[in-house]
Amino acid sequence: MSEPEIPLARPVLGAEEEAAVAAVLRSGQLSLGPRVPAFEQAFAARVGAPHASAVSSGTAGLHLALRAAGVADGDEVVTSPFSFVASANACLFERARPVFADIDPVTLNLDPQAARAAVTERTSAILPVHIFGYPADLPAFEALGLPIVEDACEALGAVHADGTPVGGRGHPAVFGFYANKQLTTGEGGMVTVGDAALKARMDSERNQGRAPDMGWLDHDRLGFNYRLSDIACAIGLAQLDRLDGMLAGRARAAAAYREALDGIDGLGLPCADHGGDRRGWFVFVVQVPKDGPGRDEVIRGLRERGVQSKPYLPAIHLMSFYRERFGHREGEFPVCEDVAARSVALPFFPELTEGQVAQVAQALRAVLGR
Ligand SMILES: *Cc1c(COP(=O)(O)O)cnc(C)c1O
């Protein structure tokens, strides 16, 4: 194997991020400083939201957003089983039950019809996930008349058919800034929201329940430490400045993959934008053909050819914790299970070259024997 291994993901970081971090270090104020509101305001403006709260991770953001939406002990939250496990876990943090409903076979997002059928008198919120950056059908979920929390952790840069950016519809919408996301702060997250009172609640709860106008030691509610540091926010501001270029790089890589993988019999590719919705490219996930080598064999074969890949995503309800806790089993959500069992994420990042795309495509064809 002569060529170097192609990684699954790689962030774009440069002199701007370095300078931004150095400036925070020199300032001596590493937390609760001016970069936090600066990053919040710039991020909110970017997605057209009135407010945003910076938090320590996407998972922390989901937790605070669910609390802000009023989700509490014994409630049910209707959500997608085809997601990163954090979206379901966050419901359990509040002792609410994640109630799964099947996904749309084309967009791979929570199917609004299935979600409607899963609503009971105990349902207190709907938690759609914009999976792989493709906008979930928010107008259909809004028609259900229940509070909505959006898991937008994979969807920075996505736009709904009516022109609203994902995160700009007013519901609490949660973004994540782990190193493989469209924008990274190392670890981190952001909740955008329309209602100033919900921002105030989340700002307090991320900081031990402290009210903004209170002294250090008085706390009028339960809170957490879900703060994002000024160091992270400074990186986030530098990343926002280069976001358009990074999103364009991902879109370019996706187009190159589409061309290189065209015509592989039975291989499922990410759906094209349709109906006016626009994807914010996050990952490039293919579904291996039903009649060839299985997902794990494909991943092994790619690794032997210098290409990193991973199963992405496994169905949440079939994870051992969820099976044991809720008695889930195969057959409950057939679309999700079929897609999840065949899904493989290929190397994908803004600086992926045409040569690397060609190497991945050649490796995949060889492994699949097509
Ligand atoms: C990345 C991600 C999250 C949040 O992840 P953190 O590591 O907590 O930032 C949540 N949901 C989805 C769908 C994600 O992809």
Short mmCIF file of N, CA and C in Angstrom, two decimals, residues 90-162:
data_model
loop_
_atom_site.label_atom_id
_atom_site.label_comp_id
_atom_site.label_asym_id
_atom_site.label_seq_id
_atom_site.Cartn_x
_atom_site.Cartn_y
_atom_site.Cartn_z
N ALA A 90 -30.42 12.48 25.62
CA ALA A 90 -30.76 13.75 26.27
C ALA A 90 -32.17 13.70 26.87
N CYS A 91 -33.08 12.94 26.25
CA CYS A 91 -34.43 12.79 26.82
C CYS A 91 -34.35 12.07 28.16
N LEU A 92 -33.49 11.06 28.20
CA LEU A 92 -33.37 10.26 29.43
C LEU A 92 -32.77 11.08 30.58
N PHE A 93 -31.96 12.09 30.25
CA PHE A 93 -31.40 12.94 31.32
C PHE A 93 -32.52 13.55 32.15
N GLU A 94 -33.68 13.80 31.52
CA GLU A 94 -34.82 14.39 32.23
C GLU A 94 -35.87 13.34 32.58
N ARG A 95 -35.48 12.07 32.53
CA ARG A 95 -36.38 10.96 32.83
C ARG A 95 -37.62 10.97 31.94
N ALA A 96 -37.46 11.51 30.73
CA ALA A 96 -38.50 11.41 29.71
C ALA A 96 -38.16 10.22 28.83
N ARG A 97 -39.17 9.66 28.15
CA ARG A 97 -38.93 8.48 27.33
C ARG A 97 -38.80 8.87 25.86
N PRO A 98 -37.68 8.52 25.21
CA PRO A 98 -37.62 8.73 23.77
C PRO A 98 -38.51 7.70 23.07
N VAL A 99 -39.51 8.17 22.36
CA VAL A 99 -40.41 7.28 21.61
C VAL A 99 -40.01 7.39 20.14
N PHE A 100 -39.50 6.29 19.61
CA PHE A 100 -38.99 6.33 18.25
C PHE A 100 -40.10 6.13 17.23
N ALA A 101 -39.91 6.71 16.05
CA ALA A 101 -40.79 6.47 14.91
C ALA A 101 -39.89 6.32 13.70
N ASP A 102 -40.38 5.61 12.68
CA ASP A 102 -39.50 5.26 11.56
C ASP A 102 -39.16 6.49 10.70
N ILE A 103 -38.18 6.29 9.82
CA ILE A 103 -37.64 7.39 9.01
C ILE A 103 -38.13 7.30 7.58
N ASP A 104 -37.98 8.41 6.88
CA ASP A 104 -38.28 8.47 5.46
C ASP A 104 -37.14 7.80 4.70
N PRO A 105 -37.45 6.89 3.76
CA PRO A 105 -36.38 6.15 3.09
C PRO A 105 -35.51 7.01 2.17
N VAL A 106 -35.98 8.18 1.80
CA VAL A 106 -35.20 9.03 0.89
C VAL A 106 -34.34 10.02 1.68
N THR A 107 -34.96 10.81 2.55
CA THR A 107 -34.19 11.83 3.30
C THR A 107 -33.50 11.23 4.52
N LEU A 108 -33.97 10.08 5.00
CA LEU A 108 -33.47 9.41 6.21
C LEU A 108 -33.82 10.18 7.48
N ASN A 109 -34.67 11.20 7.35
CA ASN A 109 -35.15 11.96 8.51
C ASN A 109 -36.43 11.34 9.06
N LEU A 110 -36.72 11.65 10.34
CA LEU A 110 -37.96 11.23 10.98
C LEU A 110 -39.14 11.48 10.04
N ASP A 111 -39.95 10.42 9.82
CA ASP A 111 -41.10 10.50 8.92
C ASP A 111 -42.27 11.17 9.67
N PRO A 112 -42.76 12.31 9.16
CA PRO A 112 -43.82 13.03 9.88
C PRO A 112 -45.07 12.19 10.14
N GLN A 113 -45.43 11.33 9.19
CA GLN A 113 -46.62 10.47 9.37
C GLN A 113 -46.39 9.50 10.52
N ALA A 114 -45.22 8.89 10.54
CA ALA A 114 -44.89 7.95 11.61
C ALA A 114 -44.81 8.67 12.95
N ALA A 115 -44.28 9.88 12.92
CA ALA A 115 -44.18 10.66 14.17
C ALA A 115 -45.57 10.97 14.69
N ARG A 116 -46.46 11.36 13.80
CA ARG A 116 -47.84 11.68 14.22
C ARG A 116 -48.50 10.47 14.88
N ALA A 117 -48.26 9.30 14.29
CA ALA A 117 -48.87 8.07 14.82
C ALA A 117 -48.30 7.72 16.19
N ALA A 118 -47.10 8.21 16.51
CA ALA A 118 -46.46 7.87 17.78
C ALA A 118 -46.83 8.82 18.91
N VAL A 119 -47.55 9.90 18.57
CA VAL A 119 -47.92 10.89 19.60
C VAL A 119 -49.01 10.30 20.51
N THR A 120 -48.83 10.50 21.83
CA THR A 120 -49.85 10.11 22.80
C THR A 120 -50.16 11.32 23.68
N GLU A 121 -51.03 11.14 24.67
CA GLU A 121 -51.33 12.28 25.56
C GLU A 121 -50.15 12.64 26.44
N ARG A 122 -49.15 11.73 26.49
CA ARG A 122 -47.96 12.03 27.30
C ARG A 122 -46.85 12.72 26.50
N THR A 123 -47.03 12.84 25.18
CA THR A 123 -45.98 13.45 24.35
C THR A 123 -45.86 14.93 24.68
N SER A 124 -44.66 15.35 25.08
CA SER A 124 -44.50 16.78 25.40
C SER A 124 -43.62 17.52 24.39
N ALA A 125 -42.98 16.78 23.50
CA ALA A 125 -42.17 17.45 22.47
C ALA A 125 -41.86 16.49 21.33
N ILE A 126 -41.55 17.09 20.18
CA ILE A 126 -41.04 16.34 19.03
C ILE A 126 -39.58 16.76 18.86
N LEU A 127 -38.73 15.75 18.64
CA LEU A 127 -37.28 16.03 18.49
C LEU A 127 -36.80 15.51 17.14
N PRO A 128 -37.02 16.30 16.08
CA PRO A 128 -36.51 15.86 14.77
C PRO A 128 -35.00 16.12 14.68
N VAL A 129 -34.34 15.27 13.92
CA VAL A 129 -32.89 15.38 13.71
C VAL A 129 -32.67 15.67 12.22
N HIS A 130 -31.90 16.68 11.91
CA HIS A 130 -31.58 16.97 10.50
C HIS A 130 -30.41 16.08 10.14
N ILE A 131 -30.72 14.82 9.81
CA ILE A 131 -29.64 13.84 9.72
C ILE A 131 -28.78 14.07 8.48
N PHE A 132 -27.48 13.94 8.66
CA PHE A 132 -26.50 14.13 7.59
C PHE A 132 -26.66 15.50 6.93
N GLY A 133 -27.20 16.48 7.68
CA GLY A 133 -27.33 17.83 7.16
C GLY A 133 -28.51 18.07 6.24
N TYR A 134 -29.40 17.07 6.08
CA TYR A 134 -30.56 17.28 5.22
C TYR A 134 -31.73 17.81 6.06
N PRO A 135 -32.34 18.93 5.67
CA PRO A 135 -33.37 19.54 6.52
C PRO A 135 -34.55 18.59 6.77
N ALA A 136 -34.90 18.42 8.04
CA ALA A 136 -36.10 17.67 8.40
C ALA A 136 -37.32 18.49 7.97
N ASP A 137 -38.45 17.80 7.79
CA ASP A 137 -39.67 18.44 7.30
C ASP A 137 -40.35 19.23 8.43
N LEU A 138 -39.76 20.36 8.80
CA LEU A 138 -40.26 21.13 9.94
C LEU A 138 -41.70 21.59 9.78
N PRO A 139 -42.12 22.06 8.59
CA PRO A 139 -43.53 22.47 8.48
C PRO A 139 -44.49 21.35 8.88
N ALA A 140 -44.17 20.10 8.53
CA ALA A 140 -45.05 18.98 8.88
C ALA A 140 -45.05 18.75 10.40
N PHE A 141 -43.90 18.89 11.05
CA PHE A 141 -43.86 18.71 12.51
C PHE A 141 -44.53 19.88 13.22
N GLU A 142 -44.38 21.06 12.68
CA GLU A 142 -45.03 22.24 13.28
C GLU A 142 -46.55 22.07 13.26
N ALA A 143 -47.05 21.38 12.23
CA ALA A 143 -48.50 21.18 12.12
C ALA A 143 -49.04 20.29 13.23
N LEU A 144 -48.18 19.55 13.93
CA LEU A 144 -48.64 18.71 15.03
C LEU A 144 -48.98 19.53 16.28
N GLY A 145 -48.53 20.77 16.32
CA GLY A 145 -48.91 21.66 17.42
C GLY A 145 -48.25 21.36 18.75
N LEU A 146 -47.12 20.68 18.74
CA LEU A 146 -46.39 20.37 19.98
C LEU A 146 -45.07 21.14 19.99
N PRO A 147 -44.50 21.35 21.19
CA PRO A 147 -43.17 21.97 21.22
C PRO A 147 -42.17 21.14 20.42
N ILE A 148 -41.25 21.83 19.78
CA ILE A 148 -40.23 21.16 18.95
C ILE A 148 -38.85 21.57 19.45
N VAL A 149 -37.97 20.58 19.54
CA VAL A 149 -36.54 20.84 19.72
C VAL A 149 -35.85 20.22 18.52
N GLU A 150 -35.02 20.98 17.83
CA GLU A 150 -34.35 20.47 16.64
C GLU A 150 -32.93 20.03 16.98
N ASP A 151 -32.58 18.81 16.60
CA ASP A 151 -31.18 18.40 16.64
C ASP A 151 -30.57 18.78 15.30
N ALA A 152 -29.91 19.95 15.31
CA ALA A 152 -29.29 20.48 14.09
C ALA A 152 -27.77 20.30 14.14
N CYS A 153 -27.32 19.33 14.96
CA CYS A 153 -25.88 19.15 15.18
C CYS A 153 -25.13 18.81 13.90
N GLU A 154 -25.85 18.26 12.90
CA GLU A 154 -25.18 17.89 11.65
C GLU A 154 -25.54 18.85 10.52
N ALA A 155 -26.24 19.97 10.83
CA ALA A 155 -26.93 20.68 9.76
C ALA A 155 -26.58 22.15 9.62
N LEU A 156 -25.40 22.55 10.09
CA LEU A 156 -25.04 23.95 9.87
C LEU A 156 -24.90 24.20 8.36
N GLY A 157 -25.56 25.24 7.88
CA GLY A 157 -25.50 25.55 6.46
C GLY A 157 -26.69 25.03 5.67
N ALA A 158 -27.54 24.21 6.30
CA ALA A 158 -28.71 23.70 5.60
C ALA A 158 -29.81 24.77 5.58
N VAL A 159 -30.66 24.70 4.53
CA VAL A 159 -31.71 25.70 4.35
C VAL A 159 -33.02 25.01 4.01
N HIS A 160 -34.11 25.42 4.66
CA HIS A 160 -35.44 24.87 4.37
C HIS A 160 -35.98 25.45 3.05
N ALA A 161 -36.99 24.75 2.51
CA ALA A 161 -37.56 25.14 1.21
C ALA A 161 -38.06 26.59 1.22
N ASP A 162 -38.55 27.07 2.37
CA ASP A 162 -39.07 28.44 2.40
C ASP A 162 -37.97 29.49 2.58
#
